[in-house]
Structure formats: structure tokens, C-alpha cells
Short mmCIF file of C-alpha atoms and ligand atoms in Angstrom, two decimals:
data_model
loop_
_atom_site.label_atom_id
_atom_site.label_comp_id
_atom_site.label_asym_id
_atom_site.label_seq_id
_atom_site.Cartn_x
_atom_site.Cartn_y
_atom_site.Cartn_z
CA MET A 1 23.59 -0.75 6.53
CA ASN A 2 22.25 1.25 3.45
CA GLY A 3 20.51 -1.82 2.08
CA ASN A 4 17.89 -1.17 4.66
CA LYS A 5 16.98 2.53 3.28
CA ILE A 6 14.88 2.70 0.56
CA ARG A 7 16.95 5.39 -1.89
CA SER A 8 14.17 7.67 -1.23
CA TRP A 9 13.33 11.29 -0.54
CA LEU A 10 10.87 9.58 2.12
CA GLY A 11 13.48 8.51 3.86
CA VAL A 12 11.64 4.99 4.27
CA ARG A 13 13.96 2.80 6.13
CA GLY A 14 12.95 -0.90 7.53
CA PHE A 15 14.01 -3.19 10.37
CA GLY A 16 13.66 -6.98 12.36
CA GLU A 17 13.24 -10.22 11.31
CA SER A 18 10.57 -12.84 10.29
CA HIS A 19 11.06 -14.53 14.01
CA GLY A 20 12.44 -11.70 15.94
CA THR A 21 10.27 -9.70 18.10
CA ALA A 22 8.58 -7.13 15.84
CA ILE A 23 8.83 -6.24 12.21
CA GLY A 24 8.74 -2.11 11.93
CA VAL A 25 9.53 0.40 9.61
CA LEU A 26 10.42 4.19 9.88
CA LEU A 27 9.43 7.06 7.93
CA GLU A 28 11.40 10.38 8.05
CA ASP A 29 10.02 12.35 5.69
CA ILE A 30 6.58 13.16 5.91
CA LYS A 31 5.28 16.04 6.32
CA PRO A 32 3.09 17.76 9.40
CA GLY A 33 -0.30 17.90 9.10
CA ILE A 34 -1.30 14.91 7.03
CA LYS A 35 -4.25 12.58 8.39
CA PHE A 36 -2.46 9.67 9.26
CA PRO A 37 -4.30 6.88 7.46
CA ILE A 38 -4.44 4.01 9.45
CA GLU A 39 -7.06 2.24 8.40
CA GLU A 40 -5.73 2.34 4.73
CA ILE A 41 -2.75 0.74 6.25
CA GLU A 42 -4.80 -1.83 7.97
CA LEU A 43 -6.69 -2.75 4.83
CA GLU A 44 -3.24 -2.81 3.04
CA LEU A 45 -1.62 -5.22 5.39
CA GLU A 46 -4.74 -7.66 5.57
CA ARG A 47 -4.50 -8.30 1.76
CA ARG A 48 -0.82 -9.50 1.89
CA ARG A 49 -1.29 -11.21 5.30
CA PRO A 50 -0.66 -15.31 4.95
CA GLY A 51 -3.70 -17.22 5.25
CA ARG A 52 -6.05 -15.30 2.78
CA GLN A 53 -6.41 -18.01 0.31
CA SER A 54 -6.14 -22.04 0.11
CA PHE A 55 -3.14 -21.31 -1.93
CA THR A 56 -1.32 -19.16 1.22
CA SER A 57 -0.03 -20.21 4.24
CA SER A 58 -2.06 -21.14 7.05
CA ARG A 59 -0.17 -19.65 9.08
CA LEU A 60 -2.10 -16.89 11.76
CA GLU A 61 -0.27 -13.62 11.80
CA SER A 62 -2.82 -10.87 12.56
CA ASP A 63 0.08 -8.38 11.66
CA ARG A 64 -1.78 -5.63 13.89
CA ILE A 65 0.09 -2.59 13.63
CA LYS A 66 1.40 -0.55 16.54
CA ILE A 67 2.25 3.46 16.24
CA LEU A 68 5.17 4.26 17.75
CA SER A 69 6.20 8.07 16.99
CA GLY A 70 5.14 10.72 14.60
CA VAL A 71 1.38 10.81 14.80
CA ILE A 72 -0.73 12.46 17.35
CA ASP A 73 -4.66 12.86 17.55
CA GLY A 74 -4.12 10.73 13.95
CA ILE A 75 -2.32 13.60 12.32
CA THR A 76 1.29 13.53 11.41
CA THR A 77 3.62 15.32 13.45
CA GLY A 78 6.32 15.62 10.86
CA MET A 79 8.79 13.94 13.34
CA PRO A 80 9.83 10.17 12.34
CA ILE A 81 7.14 7.93 11.93
CA CYS A 82 7.79 4.45 13.07
CA MET A 83 5.42 1.48 13.00
CA VAL A 84 5.68 -2.13 14.10
CA VAL A 85 3.61 -5.44 13.62
CA TYR A 86 4.76 -7.42 16.77
CA ASN A 87 5.34 -11.02 15.26
CA GLU A 88 2.98 -14.10 16.73
CA ASP A 89 1.70 -17.48 15.54
CA GLN A 90 6.34 -17.67 15.26
CA ARG A 91 6.09 -21.80 15.41
CA ILE A 92 10.12 -21.70 15.68
CA GLU A 93 9.75 -25.50 15.64
CA ASP A 94 8.55 -25.73 12.21
CA TYR A 95 12.49 -24.12 12.03
CA ALA A 96 14.29 -26.07 14.63
CA ALA A 97 14.65 -29.19 12.13
CA LEU A 98 16.85 -27.26 9.57
CA LYS A 99 18.98 -25.45 12.01
CA ASP A 100 22.51 -25.46 10.31
CA ILE A 101 20.97 -26.55 7.29
CA PHE A 102 21.19 -24.44 4.06
CA ARG A 103 17.49 -24.62 2.21
CA PRO A 104 17.61 -24.74 -1.41
CA GLY A 105 16.16 -21.78 -3.26
CA HIS A 106 16.43 -19.34 0.14
CA ALA A 107 18.70 -16.94 0.88
CA ASP A 108 20.45 -19.08 3.44
CA TRP A 109 23.76 -20.46 1.20
CA SER A 110 24.96 -16.38 0.16
CA TRP A 111 23.74 -14.46 3.22
CA TYR A 112 25.62 -16.84 5.39
CA HIS A 113 28.71 -16.31 3.37
CA LYS A 114 28.43 -12.48 3.49
CA PHE A 115 27.75 -12.21 7.11
CA LYS A 116 28.93 -15.56 8.72
CA ILE A 117 25.43 -16.07 10.32
CA LEU A 118 22.65 -18.07 10.01
CA ASP A 119 19.47 -16.80 10.85
CA TRP A 120 17.48 -20.09 10.64
CA ARG A 121 14.61 -19.01 12.25
CA GLY A 122 12.84 -18.53 8.36
CA GLY A 123 15.17 -16.77 6.97
CA GLY A 124 15.41 -14.02 9.37
CA ARG A 125 15.45 -10.51 7.55
CA ALA A 126 15.47 -12.59 4.08
CA SER A 127 12.28 -13.96 4.84
CA GLY A 128 9.10 -12.30 3.12
CA ARG A 129 7.64 -11.13 6.14
CA GLU A 130 10.28 -8.45 6.03
CA THR A 131 7.48 -6.89 3.48
CA ILE A 132 5.07 -5.96 5.92
CA ALA A 133 7.14 -2.83 6.55
CA ARG A 134 6.80 -2.27 2.46
CA VAL A 135 3.51 -2.08 2.62
CA ALA A 136 2.81 -0.04 5.78
CA ALA A 137 5.05 2.75 4.13
CA GLY A 138 3.08 2.59 0.44
CA ALA A 139 0.03 2.69 2.56
CA ILE A 140 0.69 6.15 3.81
CA VAL A 141 1.94 7.23 0.37
CA LYS A 142 -1.19 6.45 -0.66
CA GLN A 143 -2.79 9.81 -0.57
CA LEU A 144 -0.05 11.88 -1.66
CA ILE A 145 0.17 10.15 -5.02
CA LYS A 146 -3.16 10.85 -5.82
CA PRO A 147 -4.43 10.91 -8.53
CA ILE A 148 -2.30 8.54 -10.20
CA GLN A 149 -3.85 4.52 -9.35
CA VAL A 150 -1.34 1.46 -8.59
CA GLU A 151 -2.94 -1.89 -9.81
CA ALA A 152 -1.54 -5.09 -9.68
CA TYR A 153 -3.17 -8.57 -10.75
CA PRO A 154 -1.61 -11.87 -11.82
CA VAL A 155 -1.92 -12.56 -15.40
CA GLN A 156 0.09 -16.06 -15.53
CA ILE A 157 0.08 -18.72 -13.12
CA GLY A 158 2.22 -21.66 -13.72
CA LYS A 159 2.27 -22.58 -17.35
CA ILE A 160 -1.39 -21.27 -17.53
CA ARG A 161 -1.82 -17.40 -19.52
CA ALA A 162 -5.02 -15.24 -18.71
CA GLY A 163 -6.40 -14.70 -21.67
CA THR A 164 -9.58 -12.49 -21.63
CA PHE A 165 -9.72 -9.56 -19.26
CA THR A 166 -12.96 -9.81 -17.49
CA GLU A 167 -14.49 -6.56 -15.68
CA GLY A 168 -16.03 -8.02 -12.77
CA PHE A 169 -15.02 -11.55 -12.09
CA THR A 170 -14.16 -11.79 -8.71
CA ASN A 171 -12.48 -14.73 -7.16
CA GLN A 172 -9.92 -15.33 -4.43
CA LEU A 173 -6.59 -15.67 -7.14
CA PHE A 174 -7.74 -12.28 -8.24
CA TRP A 175 -7.56 -14.04 -11.97
CA HIS A 176 -9.35 -12.02 -14.73
CA ASP A 177 -10.07 -14.93 -16.76
CA PRO A 178 -13.65 -16.90 -16.64
CA TYR A 179 -12.37 -19.02 -19.60
CA THR A 180 -8.93 -20.26 -17.29
CA TYR A 181 -9.91 -19.88 -14.18
CA ASP A 182 -10.69 -23.73 -13.70
CA ALA A 183 -7.78 -24.88 -15.01
CA VAL A 184 -5.34 -22.78 -12.62
CA LEU A 185 -7.56 -23.89 -9.50
CA GLN A 186 -6.43 -27.27 -11.00
CA GLU A 187 -2.67 -26.32 -11.23
CA LEU A 188 -2.56 -24.94 -8.00
CA SER A 189 -4.36 -27.97 -6.63
CA ASP A 190 -2.36 -30.38 -8.14
CA ALA A 191 0.83 -28.40 -6.97
CA LYS A 192 0.01 -28.40 -3.84
CA GLU A 193 -0.95 -31.87 -3.61
CA ALA A 194 2.43 -33.07 -4.69
CA GLY A 195 4.02 -31.06 -2.09
CA ASP A 196 5.16 -28.55 -4.89
CA SER A 197 4.93 -24.93 -5.68
CA LEU A 198 4.55 -22.98 -8.92
CA GLY A 199 5.76 -19.41 -10.16
CA GLY A 200 3.86 -17.20 -11.81
CA VAL A 201 3.61 -13.21 -13.89
CA LEU A 202 1.89 -9.82 -12.09
CA GLU A 203 0.99 -7.04 -14.62
CA ILE A 204 1.24 -3.66 -12.53
CA ARG A 205 -0.45 -0.65 -14.60
CA ILE A 206 -0.16 2.90 -13.19
CA SER A 207 -3.17 4.84 -13.91
CA GLU A 208 -3.99 8.67 -14.65
CA ILE A 209 -0.03 9.27 -14.49
CA ARG A 210 0.66 12.46 -15.59
CA ALA A 211 4.20 13.05 -18.08
CA GLY A 212 7.25 14.26 -16.95
CA LEU A 213 8.00 12.03 -13.88
CA GLY A 214 11.29 10.13 -13.68
CA ASP A 215 14.69 12.11 -13.43
CA PRO A 216 17.66 11.70 -16.08
CA VAL A 217 19.56 9.75 -16.49
CA PHE A 218 20.56 7.33 -12.83
CA GLY A 219 16.60 8.40 -11.47
CA LYS A 220 14.94 7.49 -14.72
CA LEU A 221 11.56 6.19 -13.85
CA ASP A 222 11.74 2.49 -15.54
CA ALA A 223 14.86 1.95 -13.37
CA ARG A 224 13.89 2.89 -10.19
CA LEU A 225 10.64 1.19 -10.58
CA ALA A 226 12.86 -2.02 -11.58
CA GLU A 227 15.20 -1.36 -8.62
CA ALA A 228 12.02 -0.95 -6.27
CA LEU A 229 10.48 -4.43 -7.69
CA LEU A 230 13.25 -6.36 -7.96
CA SER A 231 14.43 -6.01 -4.31
CA ILE A 232 11.12 -7.54 -3.78
CA GLY A 233 12.21 -11.56 -2.46
CA GLY A 234 11.36 -13.60 -4.92
CA ILE A 235 10.97 -11.46 -7.87
CA LYS A 236 12.87 -12.77 -10.95
CA GLY A 237 12.37 -10.60 -13.84
CA ILE A 238 11.05 -7.47 -15.09
CA GLU A 239 9.30 -6.00 -18.90
CA PHE A 240 8.10 -2.33 -19.65
CA GLY A 241 5.61 -2.30 -22.04
CA ALA A 242 5.79 -4.60 -25.13
CA GLY A 243 9.17 -5.95 -23.23
CA PHE A 244 10.98 -8.92 -24.52
CA ALA A 245 8.64 -9.07 -27.25
CA LEU A 246 10.21 -6.43 -28.36
CA ALA A 247 13.51 -8.38 -29.52
CA GLY A 248 11.64 -9.73 -32.43
CA TRP A 249 9.36 -6.97 -33.64
CA HIS A 250 10.80 -4.39 -36.59
CA GLY A 251 10.76 -0.50 -35.07
CA SER A 252 7.49 0.17 -37.69
CA GLN A 253 5.66 -1.72 -34.96
CA ALA A 254 7.24 -0.60 -31.40
CA ASN A 255 7.29 2.84 -32.01
CA ASP A 256 4.10 4.38 -30.73
CA ALA A 257 2.93 7.18 -33.14
CA MET A 258 0.75 10.36 -32.07
CA ASP A 259 -1.84 12.16 -33.19
CA VAL A 260 -2.98 15.23 -31.74
CA ASP A 261 -5.04 13.40 -28.91
CA GLY A 262 -2.13 11.95 -27.86
CA PHE A 263 -0.31 8.41 -28.27
CA LYS A 264 -2.13 5.74 -30.50
CA THR A 265 -0.83 3.07 -29.36
CA ASN A 266 1.36 2.14 -25.69
CA HIS A 267 4.03 -0.79 -26.48
CA CYS A 268 6.69 1.75 -24.97
CA GLY A 269 4.26 1.01 -21.69
CA GLY A 270 4.13 4.93 -20.47
CA ILE A 271 7.82 5.25 -20.57
CA LEU A 272 10.25 7.21 -22.82
CA GLY A 273 14.11 8.22 -21.95
CA GLY A 274 13.12 7.22 -18.66
CA ILE A 275 10.50 9.87 -18.26
CA SER A 276 6.69 9.26 -18.05
CA THR A 277 4.65 9.62 -20.99
CA GLY A 278 1.37 10.52 -20.08
CA SER A 279 0.04 6.73 -20.89
CA GLU A 280 -0.61 4.24 -18.33
CA VAL A 281 2.64 2.68 -17.25
CA ILE A 282 2.44 -0.94 -17.84
CA MET A 283 4.87 -3.72 -16.24
CA HIS A 284 4.89 -7.43 -16.09
CA LEU A 285 6.75 -9.17 -12.96
CA VAL A 286 8.07 -12.66 -13.16
CA ILE A 287 7.78 -14.39 -9.46
CA LYS A 288 9.83 -17.60 -9.00
CA PRO A 289 7.88 -20.83 -7.18
CA THR A 290 7.93 -20.99 -3.34
CA SER A 291 11.14 -22.21 -2.65
CA SER A 292 9.88 -23.97 0.94
CA ILE A 293 8.29 -27.09 -0.78
CA ALA A 294 7.41 -29.91 1.08
CA GLN A 295 9.50 -32.94 -0.89
CA PRO A 296 13.09 -33.98 -0.27
CA GLN A 297 16.22 -32.23 -1.43
CA GLN A 298 19.53 -32.53 -1.52
CA THR A 299 21.36 -30.13 0.00
CA ILE A 300 24.69 -29.52 2.79
CA ASP A 301 24.63 -27.85 6.05
CA ILE A 302 27.24 -25.33 7.40
CA HIS A 303 29.76 -28.28 8.44
CA GLY A 304 29.64 -29.18 5.17
CA ASN A 305 27.86 -32.47 5.33
CA GLU A 306 25.00 -34.02 2.96
CA ARG A 307 21.85 -33.79 3.97
CA GLU A 308 18.57 -34.62 2.53
CA ILE A 309 15.69 -32.04 3.91
CA GLU A 310 11.79 -31.78 3.42
CA ILE A 311 10.07 -28.88 4.15
CA GLN A 312 7.91 -28.86 7.15
CA GLY A 313 5.88 -25.72 8.02
CA ARG A 314 2.75 -23.44 6.75
CA HIS A 315 3.63 -22.03 3.15
CA ASP A 316 2.62 -20.45 -0.02
CA THR A 317 1.84 -23.06 -3.10
CA CYS A 318 2.45 -19.52 -5.04
CA LEU A 319 3.94 -16.63 -3.75
CA LEU A 320 1.93 -14.43 -6.11
CA PHE A 321 -0.96 -13.56 -4.63
CA ARG A 322 0.89 -12.18 -1.73
CA THR A 323 3.14 -10.02 -3.83
CA ILE A 324 0.58 -8.06 -5.24
CA PRO A 325 0.06 -5.52 -2.32
CA VAL A 326 3.64 -5.75 -1.65
CA ALA A 327 4.63 -4.92 -5.14
CA GLU A 328 1.96 -1.86 -5.06
CA ALA A 329 3.63 -0.01 -2.28
CA MET A 330 6.78 -0.49 -4.11
CA VAL A 331 5.13 1.13 -7.15
CA ARG A 332 4.01 3.73 -4.82
CA LEU A 333 6.78 4.85 -2.99
CA VAL A 334 8.76 4.90 -6.09
CA MET A 335 5.87 7.31 -7.49
CA ALA A 336 5.73 9.50 -4.34
CA ASP A 337 9.74 9.93 -4.39
CA CYS A 338 8.99 11.15 -8.43
CA ILE A 339 6.34 13.36 -7.48
CA SER A 340 8.34 14.97 -4.32
CA TYR A 341 11.73 15.59 -6.52
CA GLN A 342 9.11 17.30 -9.14
CA LYS A 343 7.38 19.53 -6.84
CA LEU A 344 11.12 20.98 -6.53
CA LEU A 345 11.55 21.52 -9.84
CA ASP A 346 8.17 22.88 -10.64
CA GLY A 347 8.93 25.23 -7.53
CA ASP A 348 5.61 26.90 -5.87
CA LYS A 349 3.14 26.02 -9.58
CA LYS A 350 0.27 24.58 -8.08
CA ASP A 351 -1.50 21.38 -10.32
CA LEU A 352 -5.37 20.22 -9.73
CA ASN A 353 -4.07 17.85 -6.96
CA ASP A 354 -2.46 20.37 -5.12
CA TYR A 355 -5.54 22.24 -5.18
CA ARG A 356 -7.84 19.25 -4.55
CA GLU A 357 -5.33 18.59 -1.54
CA ALA A 358 -6.15 21.95 0.02
CA LEU A 359 -9.83 21.73 -0.65
CA ASP A 360 -10.02 18.66 1.83
CA ARG A 361 -8.19 19.51 4.33
CA ILE A 362 -10.44 22.76 4.76
CA ASP A 363 -13.90 20.17 4.75
CA GLU A 364 -11.79 18.12 7.01
CA ASP A 365 -11.63 21.42 9.30
CA ILE A 366 -15.12 22.00 8.82
CA LEU A 367 -16.42 18.43 10.00
CA LEU A 368 -13.86 18.65 13.00
CA ALA A 369 -15.76 22.30 13.87
CA LEU A 370 -19.26 20.73 13.59
CA ARG A 371 -17.71 18.25 15.96
CA ARG A 372 -16.87 20.33 18.37
CA ARG A 373 -19.96 22.64 18.43
CA LYS A 374 -22.16 19.21 18.64
CA GLU A 375 -19.55 18.78 22.12
CA ILE A 376 -20.47 22.32 23.26
CA VAL A 377 -24.35 21.54 22.05
CA LYS A 378 -24.42 18.99 24.78
CA LEU A 379 -22.82 21.41 27.50
CA ILE A 380 -25.79 23.40 26.65
CA ALA A 381 -28.28 21.08 27.18
CA GLU A 382 -27.08 19.77 29.88
CA TYR A 383 -26.95 23.25 31.48
CA LYS A 384 -30.58 24.01 30.34
CA ALA A 385 -31.73 20.65 31.68
CA GLU A 386 -30.47 21.84 34.94
CA HIS A 387 -31.48 24.76 35.40
CA LYS A 388 -34.99 24.18 33.87
CA LEU A 389 -34.54 26.42 31.09
CA GLY A 390 -36.97 25.80 27.60
CA ILE A 391 -34.91 24.50 24.64
CA LEU A 392 -36.57 26.69 21.96
CA ASP A 393 -34.67 29.77 21.59
CA VAL A 394 -36.57 31.67 18.65
CA ARG A 395 -34.87 35.61 19.32
CA ARG A 396 -31.77 34.26 19.30
CA GLU A 397 -31.87 32.13 17.14
CA LYS A 398 -32.72 34.90 14.61
CA GLU A 399 -30.22 36.97 15.70
CA MET A 400 -27.90 34.21 15.27
CA ILE A 401 -28.42 34.11 11.71
CA GLU A 402 -28.17 38.06 11.12
CA GLU A 403 -25.22 38.04 12.70
CA LEU A 404 -23.63 35.53 10.33
CA SER A 405 -25.34 36.72 7.37
CA ILE A 406 -24.20 40.50 7.70
CA LYS A 407 -20.20 39.00 8.03
CA ALA A 408 -20.96 36.79 5.39
CA GLU A 409 -21.23 39.84 3.28
CA LEU A 410 -18.42 41.35 4.84
CA TRP A 411 -16.29 38.47 3.64
CA ASP A 412 -17.76 38.29 0.35
CA ILE A 413 -19.73 35.24 0.59
CA ASP A 414 -23.47 34.56 -0.60
CA ASN A 415 -25.75 35.47 2.60
CA ASN A 416 -28.56 33.38 1.18
CA PHE A 417 -26.46 30.15 1.64
CA VAL A 418 -24.92 31.37 4.87
CA LYS A 419 -28.64 31.60 6.23
CA SER A 420 -29.73 28.29 4.56
CA ILE A 421 -26.65 26.28 6.20
CA TRP A 422 -26.61 27.80 9.34
CA ARG A 423 -30.89 26.87 9.87
CA LEU A 424 -29.91 23.46 9.20
CA ILE A 425 -26.74 23.94 12.06
CA ILE A 426 -29.75 25.16 14.48
CA ALA A 427 -32.18 22.48 13.97
CA GLU A 428 -29.81 19.84 13.94
CA SER A 429 -28.74 21.51 17.76
CA ARG A 430 -32.49 21.29 18.34
CA ASN A 431 -32.66 18.07 17.75
CA LEU A 432 -29.44 17.27 19.69
CA GLN A 433 -30.97 19.18 22.91
CA GLU A 434 -34.46 17.86 23.00
CA GLU A 435 -32.53 14.32 23.04
C1 FMN B 501 5.00 -11.42 0.76
C2 FMN B 501 6.16 -12.80 0.60
C3 FMN B 501 6.10 -13.90 0.96
C4 FMN B 501 7.12 -14.63 1.18
N1 FMN B 501 6.89 -16.17 1.84
C5 FMN B 501 7.70 -17.15 1.37
C6 FMN B 501 7.10 -18.71 1.77
O1 FMN B 501 6.51 -18.50 2.45
N2 FMN B 501 8.34 -19.34 1.65
C7 FMN B 501 9.23 -19.20 0.37
O2 FMN B 501 9.76 -20.45 0.51
N3 FMN B 501 9.58 -18.20 0.35
C8 FMN B 501 8.90 -16.81 0.78
N4 FMN B 501 8.85 -16.19 -0.04
C9 FMN B 501 9.99 -15.54 -1.06
C10 FMN B 501 11.51 -15.47 -0.27
O3 FMN B 501 11.28 -14.34 0.69
C11 FMN B 501 13.23 -15.54 -1.27
O4 FMN B 501 12.40 -16.17 -2.72
C12 FMN B 501 14.02 -15.50 -0.42
O5 FMN B 501 14.37 -14.76 0.38
C13 FMN B 501 15.46 -15.93 -1.62
O6 FMN B 501 15.33 -14.06 -2.05
P1 FMN B 501 15.03 -14.52 -3.73
O7 FMN B 501 13.92 -15.62 -4.71
O8 FMN B 501 14.68 -13.35 -4.47
O9 FMN B 501 16.46 -14.88 -4.60
C14 FMN B 501 7.87 -14.67 0.21
C15 FMN B 501 7.96 -13.27 -0.54
C16 FMN B 501 7.19 -12.41 -0.37
C17 FMN B 501 7.24 -11.45 -0.96
#
């Protein structure tokens, strides 16, 4: 089914149900030779995991990722990359009482009418647990979209809007306004106590983005971002730049004037004609209140009987916090897609980022070579110890440095620079042997 595949050059496909064996993701188009960012993936999954704040579900999912294919010695092979997270802490009994009942606000009713099957185990594939796949895929492309930065944070929770953005004000809600923080905590506590839930608004910023990304006319950047972000469960609205407020403005206010330094304002939110302008892309996402609430609700079951339900179990008071890494991941996937298409248009033309990527690879090669050298030095130390040979061999060290400096000159590298590096390397080898 095509809906499980993100329409992207990276061939990202998700699979798995919330209370099935596992949730997984398949990426078909990742190039070989890329350092596989396992730490980055684990970090992002940790940000999405429930039970990290007082207002998210207390389910104890460890969300440990297993790499099934496409990676060897920490490097991508170019073959499909398959990653899975096995489902733990399932507590299927939380859902048994709801069997055959359509939960208000959930996908149960509409999915049942599409598939004629009701996955009563927490919504199956409609569950927010599906977003593990998005977060894992988004973490992989983080390095591919450099220097682009993507950041999401709440600007409204319930009725409370954040006022001043205060740098360095850190808290469990990722709320940037110290003046309204206590009011937000109170609003969340009240909703939790009442067995109810709250919605909110996330602001997303894409910074360090070059001009020219996005494709006319059906692949416009705003259209693609909206498609990617609205595909996250619970997201009900999106605006770009000044967004819905533009309806009440005049053109003279709305237009972003330019001078030689660029745009003077950014009401368009960094996108004009579906293509990035080079200014920050700014979006707002509306998230509905969590559907699973611990209050009595009227509904019906699949046999047409009227029922009253009260959802037990462990649910988020507000979905906003766990949606942050998911939204960032979806934006990164769209960015990766736009960049790879732009590279086709640009042909062989390299940008600063390409050169930096090449340098990073070389630096990594140097580190690997140093690691191999260290292993050999240890073997030499063992050999010398076994044959009762001295560690210091001044003549050999001198010869080595001379030979390398001749080669350096031939290859047009400053030989003093090479000599000083190898003096350090040899000193380190001597220390290792002495150890
Ligand atoms: C990360 C994440 C976690 C979610 N967890 C829950 C949850 O615990 N309870 C709930 O009622 N909805 C949760 N949702 C939202 C539902 O998946 C979503 O509301 C439902 O599938 C219906 O889809 P719709 O709201 O887009 O119409 C979560 C969404 C996300 C993105």
C-alpha cells in the first residue's frame, strides 16, 4: 500500500502496528559509505519515547533500535536499510475492555469502514507508535542535510500562548517563556486531574537553508512540508510565515521588501512560489487534544449498540511534547529529498557542504589509520617484550621521519609540517610500548 511509503527519493517505508511484534522502517535509497548515525538515532528516539515528562504517558517503552540490514562496520552498504523496534510493555489488557468499540477522536471508525477490520490493540497502525519509524529515518538524514538546522518547540498549550522567547530558559515542557510557564503547568495539571487533555501549537524553524529548494508546481516546498507534517496523527493545521493572520493584512504590510542585504521581513515564512527564499522557513502546527481521555464518552460498538466508555491506561495529557522530534524528522526527510533532487539539477556543481562532507570523510580515514597504527604498535610492543628487545630505536625513528619528509616534498606537502606530525605520532607509539 503506497500510503506507507513517504513520497521521497530516499524510499522511506514504514511498517508495524502499535501492539504487534515490532515497528520498523525501510530506507531504500541511502548511498553506500555513509557513517551510520546510530547514536543520533538513539538520541532522537529517546526524545520521542513516552514517560519522559509528567504530562506524557508513563508507558515504559525502551524503544531500542535493531539494525537488520544495510549497515556493516558502522557504514552504510547502499543496500536497503531495515531498522526495527520490538514492542515491549504492551499491557494489552488496557485495550481488552475496548474491544469492538469505536473510541471517539481515534481512527477506529474510519479505518474500520475502510478495511472492515478493527485493530483494537491501541489502534494498530493508526497509533502514534508508528512515528518511531519517522524519527529513526529522520535521524539518518540529519547529516545529509547539513548545514540546514530544524528546530520545533511549543508556542501554545491549551489557551496559553508563549510571549517572550527567552534563550536559555530550559524546562521539561520546552517552553521558552518564563512569564507564562507556571500558568502552562497549571493548565496541564488541571486537565490531567480532570482526566482530560489539551491541544497546542508547535513552531518549527528551518534555518541555514539555501534559496532554491522545492519544485514547481506540484512539488512546492510548502506543499511537501504540509503533506509530510499533516500525515502525523493528531496534527490538524499548518501555517507558513504570517499564515492565517495574512487574511486581515494589506499587501503593503504583507510583502517582504528587499534591499541589497536581502529580505527586510519574512512574512512569507521563507517560501515564495513554492521555492525557498534563503530566509528561515517558519511554520506553525496545530495539534489536537489527545483523544484518549479518562472521562465517560458516548460512542457505539461494531454491532451498532450504544456504549459509554472511559479510557483507562496511560496516555499523554498533551501530545505536543512527543510530536516535537516527529515533526523535526518529517521536515528533515523533506529537506533531504529536496536537496537530492536539486543535486540532479545542479549536475556536478559542488557547494560548500559537499566539500565539507569530503573533508569529514578524509578526517575519519585519518582517525581509522591512526587506530590501525595503534594496534600494530601494540603487536610490536608484545614482540619486543617476548624477544627482550629495547623500546627505543633512535636510528629507525630518524630514518622514518627522513623518508616521510622526502615523500612529503614529492607530494607537495610542507615537510616541516609532516616532520612535526610524525614526531608526535612516534612519541605516542613510544608511550604505548612503554605501557
Ligand atoms: C507521537 C504521538 C503519540 C500519540 N499518542 C497518542 C496517545 O497516547 N493517545 C491518543 O489518543 N492519541 C495519540 N496520538 C494521536 C493519534 O495517533 C491520532 O489522534 C489518531 O490516530 C487519530 O488521527 P487524527 O487525529 O490525525 O485524525 C499520538 C500521536 C503522536 C504523533
